[in-house]
CSV table of C-alpha atoms in Angstrom, one decimal:
chain,number,residue,atom,x,y,z
B,167,MET,CA,-21.5,5.5,11.7
B,168,THR,CA,-19.9,4.9,15.0
B,169,SER,CA,-19.4,1.5,16.7
B,170,HIS,CA,-17.4,-0.2,19.4
B,171,ALA,CA,-15.4,-3.5,19.7
B,172,GLY,CA,-13.1,-5.0,22.2
B,173,PRO,CA,-13.2,-6.4,25.8
B,174,GLY,CA,-13.0,-3.0,27.4
B,175,GLY,CA,-11.1,-4.3,30.5
B,176,PRO,CA,-7.9,-2.9,31.9
B,177,GLY,CA,-5.2,-2.3,29.3
B,178,PRO,CA,-4.6,0.2,26.5
B,179,ARG,CA,-7.0,3.2,26.3
B,180,PRO,CA,-9.6,3.2,23.6
B,181,ILE,CA,-8.5,4.0,20.1
B,182,LEU,CA,-10.6,5.6,17.3
B,183,LEU,CA,-10.3,4.1,13.9
B,184,VAL,CA,-11.7,6.0,10.9
B,185,SER,CA,-12.8,3.9,7.9
B,186,PRO,CA,-11.0,0.8,9.1
B,187,PRO,CA,-11.1,-2.5,7.3
B,188,PRO,CA,-12.9,-5.2,9.3
B,189,ARG,CA,-9.7,-7.2,9.8
B,190,LEU,CA,-8.0,-4.2,11.5
B,191,VAL,CA,-10.9,-3.9,13.9
B,192,ALA,CA,-10.6,-7.6,14.7
B,193,GLU,CA,-6.9,-7.5,15.2
B,194,ALA,CA,-7.0,-4.4,17.4
B,195,SER,CA,-9.8,-6.0,19.5
B,196,GLU,CA,-7.9,-9.2,19.9
B,197,ALA,CA,-4.8,-7.3,21.0
B,198,GLY,CA,-6.9,-5.8,23.9
B,199,PHE,CA,-7.8,-2.4,22.6
B,200,LEU,CA,-11.3,-1.0,23.1
B,201,VAL,CA,-12.0,0.0,19.5
B,202,VAL,CA,-14.3,2.9,18.6
B,203,THR,CA,-14.9,3.2,14.8
B,204,VAL,CA,-16.3,5.8,12.4
B,205,THR,CA,-16.9,3.6,9.5
B,206,ASP,CA,-18.2,6.1,6.9
B,207,THR,CA,-16.9,9.6,6.4
B,208,THR,CA,-19.1,10.3,3.4
B,209,GLY,CA,-22.4,10.5,5.2
B,210,PHE,CA,-21.9,14.0,6.6
B,211,PRO,CA,-23.2,17.2,5.0
B,212,ASP,CA,-19.8,18.9,5.1
B,213,ASP,CA,-16.4,18.8,6.6
B,214,ASP,CA,-17.4,20.8,9.6
B,215,ALA,CA,-20.0,18.2,10.5
B,216,LEU,CA,-17.4,15.4,10.2
B,217,ARG,CA,-15.0,17.3,12.4
B,218,GLU,CA,-17.7,17.9,15.0
B,219,HIS,CA,-18.6,14.2,15.0
B,220,LEU,CA,-14.9,13.1,15.4
B,221,VAL,CA,-14.3,15.6,18.2
B,222,ARG,CA,-17.5,14.5,20.0
B,223,THR,CA,-16.7,10.8,19.6
B,224,ALA,CA,-13.1,11.2,20.7
B,225,ARG,CA,-14.0,13.1,23.8
B,226,THR,CA,-16.9,10.9,24.7
B,227,HIS,CA,-14.8,7.8,24.7
B,228,ARG,CA,-11.6,9.4,25.8
B,229,VAL,CA,-9.6,7.8,23.0
B,230,SER,CA,-5.8,7.8,23.1
B,231,LYS,CA,-5.2,7.7,19.4
B,232,LEU,CA,-7.1,8.5,16.2
B,233,ILE,CA,-6.0,6.5,13.2
B,234,ALA,CA,-7.3,7.2,9.7
B,235,CYS,CA,-7.4,4.3,7.3
B,236,GLY,CA,-7.8,3.9,3.6
B,237,GLU,CA,-9.1,6.9,1.7
B,238,ALA,CA,-9.7,8.7,5.1
B,239,SER,CA,-5.9,8.8,5.6
B,240,ALA,CA,-5.8,11.7,3.1
B,241,LEU,CA,-8.9,13.7,4.3
B,242,PRO,CA,-7.9,17.1,5.7
B,243,ALA,CA,-10.9,17.1,8.0
B,244,VAL,CA,-9.8,13.8,9.6
B,245,LEU,CA,-6.1,14.6,9.7
B,246,GLU,CA,-6.4,18.1,11.1
B,247,THR,CA,-8.9,17.1,13.7
B,248,ALA,CA,-6.7,14.3,15.0
B,249,GLU,CA,-3.7,16.7,15.2
B,250,GLN,CA,-5.7,19.4,16.9
B,251,LEU,CA,-6.9,17.0,19.5
B,252,GLY,CA,-3.4,15.7,20.0
B,253,LEU,CA,-4.5,12.2,19.0
B,254,SER,CA,-2.5,11.7,15.8
B,255,PRO,CA,0.7,9.7,15.8
B,256,ASN,CA,1.5,11.4,12.5
B,257,PRO,CA,1.7,15.1,11.5
B,258,ALA,CA,-1.2,16.2,9.4
B,259,ASP,CA,1.1,18.1,7.0
B,260,ALA,CA,3.1,14.9,6.2
B,261,ALA,CA,0.1,12.8,5.2
B,262,ARG,CA,-1.4,15.8,3.3
B,263,LEU,CA,1.8,16.4,1.4
B,264,LEU,CA,2.2,12.7,0.4
B,265,ALA,CA,-1.4,12.6,-0.9
B,266,ASP,CA,-0.6,15.3,-3.5
B,267,PRO,CA,1.9,14.3,-6.3
B,268,SER,CA,2.5,18.0,-7.1
B,269,GLN,CA,3.5,18.7,-3.5
B,270,ILE,CA,5.8,15.7,-3.7
B,271,ARG,CA,7.5,17.1,-6.8
B,272,GLY,CA,7.9,20.5,-5.1
B,273,LEU,CA,9.4,18.8,-2.0
B,274,LEU,CA,11.9,16.9,-4.0
B,275,THR,CA,12.8,20.0,-6.0
B,276,ARG,CA,13.4,22.0,-2.8
B,277,SER,CA,15.5,19.2,-1.2
B,278,GLY,CA,18.6,19.4,-3.4
B,279,PRO,CA,19.8,18.3,-6.8
B,280,GLN,CA,20.0,14.6,-5.8
B,281,TRP,CA,16.3,14.6,-4.9
B,282,GLU,CA,15.2,16.9,-7.8
B,283,ALA,CA,16.8,14.3,-10.2
B,284,VAL,CA,14.5,11.5,-9.0
B,285,ALA,CA,11.2,13.5,-9.3
B,286,LEU,CA,9.0,12.3,-12.1
B,287,PRO,CA,8.3,15.1,-14.6
B,288,THR,CA,4.9,16.7,-14.4
B,289,GLY,CA,2.2,15.0,-16.4
B,290,THR,CA,3.9,11.6,-16.8
B,291,GLY,CA,2.0,10.2,-13.8
B,292,GLU,CA,-1.4,10.8,-15.5
B,293,GLY,CA,-3.0,8.4,-17.9
B,294,PRO,CA,-1.0,5.5,-19.4
B,295,PRO,CA,2.5,5.3,-18.0
B,296,ALA,CA,5.4,6.5,-20.1
B,297,TYR,CA,7.4,3.5,-18.8
B,298,ASP,CA,7.0,-0.2,-18.8
B,299,ILE,CA,7.9,-1.0,-15.2
B,300,GLU,CA,7.2,0.5,-11.8
B,301,TYR,CA,7.8,-0.6,-8.3
B,302,GLY,CA,5.4,-0.4,-5.4
B,303,VAL,CA,7.1,-0.1,-2.1
B,304,GLU,CA,5.0,-0.9,1.0
B,305,THR,CA,6.4,0.5,4.3
B,306,LEU,CA,5.3,0.6,7.9
B,307,THR,CA,6.5,3.5,10.0
B,308,ALA,CA,6.6,3.7,13.8
B,309,GLU,CA,8.1,6.6,15.6
B,310,GLY,CA,9.7,7.8,12.4
B,311,MET,CA,11.4,4.5,11.7
B,312,HIS,CA,10.5,3.0,8.3
B,313,ARG,CA,10.4,-0.7,7.7
B,314,VAL,CA,10.0,-1.9,4.1
B,315,THR,CA,7.5,-4.8,4.2
B,316,GLY,CA,7.7,-5.5,0.4
B,317,ILE,CA,8.6,-4.3,-3.0
B,318,VAL,CA,6.3,-5.4,-5.8
B,319,GLU,CA,7.0,-5.1,-9.5
B,320,LEU,CA,4.3,-3.8,-11.8
B,321,ARG,CA,5.1,-4.6,-15.4
B,322,PHE,CA,2.9,-2.8,-18.0
B,323,PRO,CA,2.5,-4.0,-21.6
B,324,GLY,CA,3.8,-1.5,-24.1
B,325,PRO,CA,1.6,-0.3,-27.0
B,326,GLY,CA,0.3,-3.3,-28.9
B,327,GLU,CA,2.1,-5.7,-26.6
B,328,ALA,CA,0.7,-8.4,-24.3
B,329,SER,CA,1.5,-8.8,-20.6
B,330,ALA,CA,4.9,-10.2,-20.0
B,331,GLU,CA,5.9,-13.1,-17.8
B,332,PRO,CA,7.7,-12.2,-14.4
B,333,GLY,CA,11.2,-10.9,-15.0
B,334,GLN,CA,10.7,-10.8,-18.8
B,335,PRO,CA,10.9,-7.7,-20.9
B,336,ALA,CA,7.5,-6.4,-21.9
B,337,GLY,CA,8.3,-6.9,-25.6
B,338,ASP,CA,9.0,-10.6,-25.2
B,339,ALA,CA,5.6,-11.6,-24.0
B,340,GLY,CA,4.7,-13.4,-27.2
B,341,LYS,CA,1.0,-14.0,-27.8
B,342,ALA,CA,-0.2,-14.3,-24.2
B,343,GLN,CA,-3.0,-11.8,-23.5
B,344,GLY,CA,-3.5,-9.7,-20.4
B,345,GLY,CA,-5.9,-7.1,-19.3
B,346,ALA,CA,-5.8,-4.1,-21.6
B,347,GLY,CA,-3.1,-1.9,-20.2
B,348,ALA,CA,-3.2,-3.7,-16.8
B,349,PRO,CA,0.1,-4.6,-15.2
B,350,LEU,CA,1.4,-8.0,-14.2
B,351,HIS,CA,2.3,-7.8,-10.4
B,352,THR,CA,5.3,-9.8,-9.2
B,353,PHE,CA,6.5,-10.2,-5.6
B,354,PRO,CA,9.3,-10.0,-4.6
B,355,ALA,CA,10.3,-7.6,-7.4
B,356,PRO,CA,13.2,-9.1,-9.5
B,357,LEU,CA,15.9,-6.6,-8.5
B,358,THR,CA,19.6,-6.8,-8.0
B,359,ARG,CA,20.8,-6.0,-4.5
B,360,GLN,CA,22.0,-2.6,-5.7
B,361,GLU,CA,18.7,-1.9,-7.4
B,362,GLU,CA,16.7,-2.9,-4.3
B,363,ALA,CA,18.8,-0.8,-2.0
B,364,GLU,CA,18.3,2.2,-4.3
B,365,ILE,CA,14.5,1.7,-4.5
B,366,ARG,CA,14.3,1.3,-0.7
B,367,ALA,CA,16.4,4.4,-0.1
B,368,LEU,CA,14.1,6.5,-2.4
B,369,ALA,CA,10.9,5.3,-0.7
B,370,THR,CA,12.1,5.7,2.9
B,371,GLY,CA,14.0,8.9,2.0
B,372,LEU,CA,10.8,10.5,0.7
B,373,LEU,CA,9.0,9.6,3.9
B,374,ASP,CA,11.8,11.2,5.9
B,375,LEU,CA,11.6,14.4,3.8
B,376,ALA,CA,7.9,14.6,4.4
B,377,GLY,CA,8.2,14.1,8.1
B,378,TYR,CA,6.1,10.9,8.1
B,379,GLU,CA,6.0,9.4,11.6
B,380,PHE,CA,3.5,6.6,11.8
B,381,GLY,CA,1.5,4.2,9.6
B,382,TYR,CA,1.6,2.5,6.3
B,383,ALA,CA,2.7,4.1,3.0
B,384,PHE,CA,2.7,2.7,-0.5
B,385,THR,CA,5.2,4.5,-2.7
B,386,ARG,CA,5.3,4.1,-6.5
B,387,ILE,CA,8.6,4.4,-8.2
B,388,ALA,CA,9.0,4.3,-12.0
B,389,HIS,CA,11.8,2.4,-13.8
B,390,THR,CA,12.9,4.8,-16.6
B,391,ALA,CA,15.8,4.9,-19.0
B,392,LEU,CA,17.3,7.7,-16.8
B,393,GLY,CA,16.9,5.7,-13.6
B,394,PRO,CA,14.2,5.3,-10.9
B,395,ARG,CA,11.8,8.2,-10.5
B,396,ILE,CA,9.3,8.8,-7.7
B,397,ILE,CA,5.7,8.9,-8.8
B,398,ASN,CA,3.7,9.3,-5.7
B,399,SER,CA,3.0,7.9,-2.2
B,400,ARG,CA,-0.3,6.9,-0.5
B,401,THR,CA,-0.5,6.9,3.2
B,402,GLN,CA,-2.1,3.5,3.4
B,403,GLN,CA,-1.1,-0.1,3.0
B,404,ALA,CA,-0.8,-1.8,-0.4
B,405,ALA,CA,-4.1,-2.4,-2.1
B,406,TRP,CA,-5.2,-5.7,-3.7
B,407,PRO,CA,-3.5,-7.6,-5.3
B,408,ASP,CA,-0.2,-6.3,-3.9
B,409,SER,CA,-1.2,-6.7,-0.3
B,410,ARG,CA,-2.2,-10.3,-0.9
B,411,LEU,CA,1.1,-11.1,-2.7
B,412,ILE,CA,3.1,-9.8,0.3
B,413,GLU,CA,0.9,-11.7,2.8
B,414,VAL,CA,1.0,-15.1,1.1
B,415,THR,CA,4.8,-15.0,0.6
B,416,THR,CA,5.9,-13.5,3.9
B,417,GLY,CA,3.1,-14.5,6.3
B,418,LEU,CA,2.9,-10.8,7.5
B,419,VAL,CA,-0.7,-9.7,8.1
B,420,ALA,CA,-0.7,-5.9,7.5
B,421,GLU,CA,-3.4,-5.1,10.0
B,422,ARG,CA,-1.7,-7.2,12.7
B,423,GLU,CA,1.6,-5.4,12.2
B,424,LEU,CA,-0.1,-2.0,12.4
B,425,VAL,CA,-1.6,-3.1,15.7
B,426,ARG,CA,1.8,-4.2,17.0
B,427,ALA,CA,3.1,-0.8,16.1
B,428,LEU,CA,0.2,0.9,18.0
B,429,SER,CA,1.1,-1.3,21.0
B,430,GLY,CA,4.7,-0.2,20.9
B,431,LYS,CA,5.9,-3.7,20.0
B,432,PRO,CA,8.8,-4.2,17.5
B,433,ILE,CA,7.6,-4.6,13.9
B,434,GLU,CA,8.4,-8.1,12.6
B,435,ALA,CA,10.8,-8.3,9.6
B,436,PRO,CA,9.3,-10.1,6.6
B,437,VAL,CA,10.7,-13.5,5.8
B,438,LEU,CA,10.2,-14.8,2.3
B,439,VAL,CA,8.9,-18.3,1.9
B,440,GLY,CA,8.4,-18.2,-1.9
B,441,CYS,CA,7.2,-15.8,-4.6
B,442,ALA,CA,3.9,-14.8,-6.2
B,443,ALA,CA,2.3,-13.0,-9.1
B,444,ALA,CA,-1.0,-11.6,-10.0
B,445,VAL,CA,-1.9,-12.0,-13.7
B,446,PRO,CA,-4.6,-9.6,-15.0
B,447,LEU,CA,-7.6,-11.1,-16.7
B,448,PRO,CA,-8.3,-10.0,-20.2
B,449,GLY,CA,-11.6,-8.4,-19.3
B,450,PRO,CA,-14.3,-8.0,-16.6
B,451,HIS,CA,-15.9,-11.3,-17.3
B,452,GLU,CA,-15.2,-14.4,-15.2
B,453,ALA,CA,-12.0,-16.4,-15.5
B,454,PRO,CA,-11.9,-19.0,-18.2
B,455,GLU,CA,-12.9,-22.5,-17.2
B,456,GLY,CA,-10.2,-24.7,-15.8
B,457,ILE,CA,-7.8,-21.9,-14.8
B,458,THR,CA,-8.0,-22.6,-11.1
B,459,ALA,CA,-6.7,-26.1,-11.8
B,460,LEU,CA,-3.4,-24.8,-13.1
B,461,ALA,CA,-0.3,-25.3,-11.0
B,462,GLY,CA,0.2,-22.7,-8.3
B,463,VAL,CA,-3.1,-20.8,-8.8
B,464,ARG,CA,-4.3,-19.7,-5.3
B,465,GLU,CA,-7.3,-17.6,-6.1
B,466,VAL,CA,-9.1,-15.6,-8.8
B,467,ARG,CA,-10.4,-12.3,-7.6
B,468,ASP,CA,-11.0,-8.7,-8.8
B,469,GLY,CA,-9.7,-9.2,-12.3
B,470,HIS,CA,-6.5,-11.1,-11.3
B,471,VAL,CA,-5.3,-14.7,-11.1
B,472,LEU,CA,-3.0,-15.0,-8.1
B,473,LEU,CA,-0.4,-17.8,-8.2
B,474,THR,CA,2.5,-18.8,-6.0
B,475,ALA,CA,5.7,-20.8,-6.4
B,476,LEU,CA,8.9,-21.6,-4.5
B,477,THR,CA,11.3,-20.1,-6.9
B,478,PRO,CA,11.3,-17.3,-9.5
B,479,ASP,CA,11.9,-19.8,-12.3
B,480,GLU,CA,9.0,-21.9,-11.2
B,481,LEU,CA,6.8,-18.8,-11.0
B,482,ALA,CA,7.8,-17.8,-14.5
B,483,VAL,CA,6.7,-21.3,-15.8
B,484,ARG,CA,3.4,-21.1,-13.9
B,485,ALA,CA,2.7,-17.6,-15.0
B,486,ALA,CA,3.4,-18.6,-18.6
B,487,ALA,CA,0.8,-21.4,-18.3
B,488,VAL,CA,-1.8,-19.0,-16.9
B,489,LEU,CA,-1.1,-16.4,-19.7
B,490,GLY,CA,-1.3,-19.2,-22.3
B,491,HIS,CA,-4.6,-20.3,-20.9
B,492,LEU,CA,-5.9,-16.7,-21.2
B,493,ALA,CA,-4.7,-16.3,-24.8
């Protein structure tokens, strides 16, 4: 469950990565870190055994930082051990709070009327959404400074409706078919400057309230008739397909930017070179024949067709062609 990577020469002290994706290990090694990994947190009989293993590994290799990735970023045994050893760049309480939507609602309620007003009511975050659109905001925080790396729109079909094209109301989707209840992902989210500023402020403001100091977060914000409402926030980078949409349109590699932050280097600002969408397939079966030949289609993976374009109008045309092919 523990492995090593990296040149091990003079340079940064070893770091311990818990449940890291392979690309993060590769990026950290290439940057000169001696990487120690605990790849599986599920193979221990209980939390105490996991804690003991983490303590022993950290002390044996004299690591300078313990970074929890993916699902491990919300495990109390990992977070608390890192904090107790003085190896966490982030308070355990912050990550633990953000992992619990009920605690987020409590935090917003306690933080004043302006924050209580943007809390999603209890229960609406469970099961099918009570709204058609939500925004996923990916941020990378270093020393308490939050940089938004991307805002993705997730557009859900309403009851009996099909998936809509990018920037199109859900009810105007026509006969194009999408995955049952699965959203269409569009990046960058089609927002006005004022809307984007408000969404950014909500996501980064929540991280400030929680005391989040380091690492990725992915904050979901619902678009409702009463304005934006915070749903939850995960202490990890955007998942597929959102992570891929951000990467192919900005060139930012999430794992590389995290390593830059660990190295104390400035986080690069994303520069858009186009736009992208991920269209859900209608079911778990393989994509229909010929879909990869359509204009702009980059890949078909994990139930989505990912396509790119230079402009939002071009993206809408290409997404309509994909949706028509799925009909």
